[in-house]
Structure formats: C-alpha cells, structure tokens
Coordinates of C-alpha atoms in Angstrom, one line a residue:
X1 CA 27.9 55.8 122.7
X2 CA 30.8 54.6 120.5
X3 CA 29.1 55.9 117.3
X4 CA 28.6 59.2 119.0
X5 CA 32.3 59.5 120.0
X6 CA 33.3 58.6 116.4
X7 CA 31.1 61.3 115.1
X8 CA 32.3 63.8 117.7
X9 CA 35.9 63.3 117.0
X10 CA 35.3 63.5 113.2
X11 CA 34.2 67.1 113.8
X12 CA 37.2 68.1 115.8
X13 CA 40.1 70.0 114.0
X14 CA 42.8 67.6 112.8
X15 CA 46.3 68.4 114.1
X16 CA 49.5 67.7 112.2
X17 CA 52.9 67.1 113.8
X18 CA 55.1 70.0 112.9
X19 CA 58.2 70.7 114.9
X20 CA 58.6 74.5 115.1
X21 CA 62.1 75.7 114.1
X22 CA 61.3 79.3 113.3
X23 CA 62.2 82.1 115.7
X24 CA 59.5 82.8 118.4
X25 CA 57.1 85.6 117.4
X26 CA 57.6 87.3 120.8
X27 CA 60.9 88.2 122.2
X28 CA 61.7 87.2 125.8
X29 CA 62.4 90.8 126.7
X30 CA 58.7 91.6 126.0
X31 CA 57.5 89.1 128.7
X32 CA 57.5 89.2 132.5
X33 CA 56.7 86.0 134.4
X34 CA 54.9 86.8 137.7
X35 CA 55.0 84.1 140.3
X36 CA 53.4 84.5 143.8
X37 CA 54.7 82.1 146.4
X38 CA 52.9 81.1 149.6
X39 CA 54.9 78.3 151.2
X40 CA 55.1 74.9 149.5
X41 CA 58.8 75.3 148.7
X42 CA 59.0 71.6 148.1
X43 CA 57.0 72.1 144.9
X44 CA 58.2 75.6 143.8
X45 CA 61.9 74.6 144.0
X46 CA 61.4 72.5 140.9
X47 CA 59.6 75.2 139.0
X48 CA 62.4 77.6 139.8
X49 CA 64.9 75.1 138.3
X50 CA 62.8 74.9 135.1
X51 CA 62.4 78.6 134.9
X52 CA 66.1 79.2 135.1
X53 CA 66.7 76.8 132.3
X54 CA 64.0 78.4 130.1
X55 CA 65.4 81.9 130.7
X56 CA 68.7 80.9 129.1
X57 CA 67.1 80.4 125.7
X58 CA 64.2 82.8 126.1
X59 CA 65.4 85.6 128.3
X60 CA 62.2 86.8 130.0
X61 CA 61.9 88.9 133.1
X62 CA 60.9 87.3 136.4
X63 CA 59.0 88.7 139.3
X64 CA 58.6 86.5 142.4
X65 CA 56.2 87.5 145.2
X66 CA 56.9 86.4 148.8
X67 CA 53.4 86.5 150.3
X68 CA 54.5 86.2 153.9
X69 CA 54.1 82.5 154.6
X70 CA 56.8 82.1 157.3
X71 CA 60.5 83.0 158.0
X72 CA 61.8 79.8 156.6
X73 CA 60.0 80.2 153.2
X74 CA 61.2 83.9 153.0
X75 CA 64.8 82.9 153.7
X76 CA 64.7 80.2 151.0
X77 CA 63.3 82.5 148.4
X78 CA 65.8 85.3 149.2
X79 CA 68.7 82.8 149.0
X80 CA 67.4 81.2 145.8
X81 CA 67.1 84.5 143.9
X82 CA 70.2 86.2 145.3
X83 CA 72.3 85.1 142.4
X84 CA 69.6 85.1 139.8
X85 CA 70.4 87.9 137.3
X86 CA 67.1 89.0 135.8
X87 CA 64.8 88.3 138.7
X88 CA 63.0 90.6 141.2
X89 CA 61.7 89.6 144.6
X90 CA 58.7 91.5 146.0
X91 CA 58.2 90.8 149.8
X92 CA 54.8 91.4 151.2
X93 CA 55.1 92.4 154.9
X94 CA 51.8 90.6 155.6
X95 CA 49.8 88.0 153.6
X96 CA 47.9 89.8 150.9
X97 CA 46.5 86.7 149.1
X98 CA 46.7 85.9 145.4
X99 CA 44.5 88.6 143.9
X100 CA 46.1 91.6 145.6
X101 CA 49.6 90.2 145.2
X102 CA 49.1 89.8 141.5
X103 CA 47.5 93.2 141.0
X104 CA 50.3 94.9 142.9
X105 CA 53.0 93.1 140.9
X106 CA 51.4 93.5 137.5
X107 CA 50.9 97.3 138.0
X108 CA 54.7 97.5 138.2
X109 CA 55.3 95.4 135.1
X110 CA 56.7 97.4 132.1
X111 CA 56.7 94.7 129.5
X112 CA 54.0 94.3 126.8
X113 CA 53.1 90.8 128.0
X114 CA 53.0 88.9 131.3
X115 CA 52.6 85.3 132.3
X116 CA 50.9 84.5 135.6
X117 CA 52.2 81.2 137.0
X118 CA 51.0 79.5 140.2
X119 CA 53.6 78.0 142.5
X120 CA 51.9 74.6 142.2
X121 CA 52.7 74.0 138.6
X122 CA 55.6 72.3 136.7
X123 CA 56.6 73.2 133.2
X124 CA 58.4 71.4 130.4
X125 CA 60.9 72.6 127.7
X126 CA 59.9 75.8 125.8
X127 CA 56.7 76.2 127.9
X128 CA 57.2 79.9 128.4
X129 CA 57.9 80.5 124.7
X130 CA 55.0 78.4 123.6
X131 CA 52.3 80.1 125.7
X132 CA 53.5 83.6 125.0
X133 CA 53.4 82.9 121.3
X134 CA 49.6 82.7 121.5
X135 CA 49.5 86.4 122.4
X136 CA 50.9 87.2 119.0
X137 CA 47.6 86.1 117.4
X138 CA 45.3 89.0 116.4
X139 CA 42.9 90.1 119.2
X140 CA 44.2 87.5 121.7
X141 CA 44.3 89.1 125.2
X142 CA 44.5 85.9 127.3
X143 CA 46.0 82.4 126.8
X144 CA 45.7 79.4 129.2
X145 CA 47.7 76.2 129.1
X146 CA 46.3 72.8 129.3
X147 CA 46.9 71.0 132.6
X148 CA 47.1 67.6 134.2
X149 CA 44.5 68.9 136.7
X150 CA 43.1 72.3 135.7
X151 CA 40.4 72.1 138.4
X152 CA 38.0 73.1 135.6
X153 CA 37.6 72.5 131.9
X154 CA 41.2 72.3 130.5
X155 CA 42.4 69.0 132.0
X156 CA 44.1 66.3 130.0
X157 CA 44.0 62.8 131.3
X158 CA 47.4 61.2 131.1
X159 CA 47.3 57.7 129.5
X160 CA 48.3 54.8 131.8
X161 CA 52.0 54.1 131.8
X162 CA 52.8 57.6 130.4
X163 CA 54.5 60.6 132.0
X164 CA 52.9 64.0 131.6
X165 CA 56.1 65.3 129.9
X166 CA 55.7 62.7 127.2
X167 CA 52.2 64.1 126.5
X168 CA 53.6 67.6 126.4
X169 CA 56.5 66.6 124.1
X170 CA 53.8 65.4 121.6
X171 CA 51.9 68.6 122.0
X172 CA 55.1 70.5 121.4
X173 CA 55.2 69.0 118.0
X174 CA 51.8 70.1 116.7
X175 CA 50.9 73.3 115.0
X176 CA 48.6 75.1 117.5
X177 CA 45.1 76.3 116.6
X178 CA 44.5 78.4 119.7
X179 CA 40.8 77.6 120.0
X180 CA 38.6 79.8 122.2
X181 CA 38.6 78.9 125.9
X182 CA 35.4 78.6 127.8
X183 CA 37.1 80.5 130.6
X184 CA 40.7 81.4 131.4
X185 CA 42.3 79.8 134.4
X186 CA 45.0 81.4 136.5
X187 CA 47.5 78.5 137.0
X188 CA 49.3 79.4 133.8
X189 CA 47.7 82.4 132.2
X190 CA 49.5 84.7 129.6
X191 CA 48.1 88.2 129.4
X192 CA 48.5 91.0 126.7
X193 CA 48.9 94.0 129.0
X194 CA 48.4 96.4 126.2
X195 CA 44.8 95.1 125.8
X196 CA 43.9 94.7 129.5
X197 CA 44.1 97.2 132.4
X198 CA 47.5 96.5 134.1
X199 CA 46.7 98.9 136.9
X200 CA 44.0 96.5 138.2
X201 CA 44.1 93.3 136.3
X202 CA 41.8 91.3 138.6
X203 CA 38.6 92.7 140.0
X204 CA 38.4 93.4 143.7
X205 CA 34.9 92.1 143.7
X206 CA 36.5 88.7 144.3
X207 CA 38.6 87.6 147.3
X208 CA 41.5 85.2 147.9
X209 CA 42.1 83.9 144.4
X210 CA 39.0 82.1 143.2
X211 CA 36.8 83.2 140.3
X212 CA 38.8 86.3 139.4
X213 CA 40.4 84.6 136.4
X214 CA 37.0 83.7 135.0
X215 CA 35.9 87.2 135.6
X216 CA 39.0 88.5 133.7
X217 CA 38.1 86.1 130.8
X218 CA 34.6 87.5 130.4
X219 CA 35.8 91.1 130.8
X220 CA 38.1 90.4 127.8
X221 CA 35.3 88.8 125.8
X222 CA 33.1 91.8 126.6
X223 CA 35.7 94.1 125.0
X224 CA 35.6 92.0 121.8
X225 CA 39.0 90.3 122.6
X226 CA 39.9 86.6 122.5
X227 CA 40.7 84.3 125.4
X228 CA 42.3 81.1 123.9
X229 CA 43.8 77.8 124.8
X230 CA 47.5 77.3 124.3
X231 CA 46.7 73.9 122.8
X232 CA 50.4 72.9 122.2
X233 CA 51.3 73.1 125.9
X234 CA 50.6 71.0 128.9
X235 CA 51.7 71.9 132.5
X236 CA 51.6 69.7 135.5
X237 CA 49.2 71.2 138.1
X238 CA 49.2 70.2 141.8
X239 CA 45.8 71.7 142.2
X240 CA 45.2 73.7 145.4
X241 CA 48.8 73.6 146.8
X242 CA 49.4 77.3 146.0
X243 CA 47.0 78.0 148.9
X244 CA 49.6 76.6 151.3
X245 CA 48.1 75.3 154.6
X246 CA 45.2 77.7 154.8
X247 CA 42.0 76.6 156.5
X248 CA 38.9 75.5 154.7
X249 CA 38.2 77.8 151.8
X250 CA 34.7 76.6 151.0
X251 CA 33.1 79.8 152.4
X252 CA 35.3 82.0 150.3
X253 CA 34.6 79.9 147.2
X254 CA 30.9 80.1 147.8
X255 CA 31.0 83.9 148.1
X256 CA 33.0 84.2 145.0
X257 CA 30.7 81.9 143.0
X258 CA 27.7 84.0 144.1
X259 CA 29.5 87.1 142.9
X260 CA 30.4 85.5 139.6
X261 CA 26.9 84.3 139.0
X262 CA 25.6 87.9 139.5
X263 CA 28.1 89.3 137.1
X264 CA 28.4 86.6 134.4
X265 CA 25.9 83.8 135.2
X266 CA 23.9 84.1 132.0
X267 CA 26.9 84.6 129.7
X268 CA 28.7 81.7 131.4
X269 CA 25.9 79.3 130.8
X270 CA 25.5 80.3 127.2
X271 CA 29.2 79.7 126.6
X272 CA 29.1 76.4 128.5
X273 CA 26.3 75.2 126.2
X274 CA 28.3 76.2 123.1

C-alpha cells in the first residue's frame, strides 16, 4: 500500500508556493454573491462578517435571500443588511427551498459572474477573489472550492492540531492548476452566467436542493465547457446546516438520486472511474 501511495503521488501535479501579488483577473463589479438563508443565524452571522471584510478589497455585489424560516430570522437579516451599502435582500413570502430561491435570484443578476454560497460555510481571506479568478480560465463555466466537509468528493482532511484556516493560508500561496472536477458542488460554486442559462440555472427536475448542482455540472460538460476545482481555496463547511431544522430529507434525496441516475448515470460512472 505504501509503494502504491508513493507511485500515486509521484503522478500528481507538483505545486509551488507563489504568493499572488498581481491584480485579480476579474473585477469585483463583475461578480454577484448569492446567499440563500434558511435559519441557522448562529452560523451565517460569521459568514456575513467575513463577506463584509472581503467586499472592502474586492467590491462585489451581494444578494441575500430570506427563505421564510421564522420572524426572528427575518428580523435579524433585515437589521444586519440595513446599513450594508451594496447588498440586496430578497424576501420570500413562503419557503421556496434552495433550488427555486437560487433560480429566482440568479435570473435577476446582471453581472457576468455569480458565486453561490450556502449559509453553512465560512470563508477565509481573499476567498471570493480566488474562486472567481477560476472563471477567467478559457472555457470554464463552473468552479467549486475545496471544503472541510464537501459531503462528496472535494473534502480535505485537516491535520491534527491544525486549524482549517492554516490549511487555506497554505493553499492561498500556491499557483492554482484548476483541475477538472468530477462534479460541481453547490456550497461554494462560482458560475460564468454568460456561458450558462441564467433564466433557469438549476433544472426543476430536482427538488429541495440535492443533486441539482451535479446536474448543472454535467449540463456544462455536455456543452463542451469546463467545471473545475478552485484548488487554491478551502472553505469550512458545516454540512447540512443550510437545511435548517427540516424533517428527514432521505425521501427527497432518494427521489433526486433516481432522477440523476436516469439523466446522467452512465456519464457519472464513466467520470468516476476516470
């Protein structure tokens, strides 16, 4: 097993530490961050603090969606964004769920690029700038960050005794290669809206925010576009918290998995083997 691992890592691309000092290839004014919120204010409050800091050096637009969790959550969001200059709050009168909330918001976005963030992530310095830079690569339609818990195939295990931000600080110093992702994942997903259909980003074949990001990935690949990993960025992901306190979602997931297999099962397995 040890010999196999030595051989495996010898084939992997070598990274060099190279602090980036050049101007970002994408201007903040070309990017809109879209953030749906369904409760869990104790997590999202830290993300808001981080976003506000990031916006000072990289002035992106911000759209927050209040997906009708409860009155206390709505009040907090309204107060938090009341003095936030370049931020827009969309209030859903009833709970629409992740997929419909994102589609409604993205259809109103006028910038060239957008970044979909889940409310259960935390970001480090220059995170928005780093992931958006991946969209400047030729043919790149989607870019997904690495995560402490991606819930799928983009997880990084944090070494014992280390903080996730230390790992991200190291990643910040490498020159990214933007390798192809097996599938895109929606917790931190940058999208080139000039290459994808902004009027209906996610397919309504899926429900309640599960599998629609992988479907988007394969639709991009089918068009000859690239879906890549932002390999110089790690976010902290509190997997599942963005669903709030909804009841068991296993039935929904099973239905979406069945839909996904019908649409992309063969292509997915081929990519998984690769």
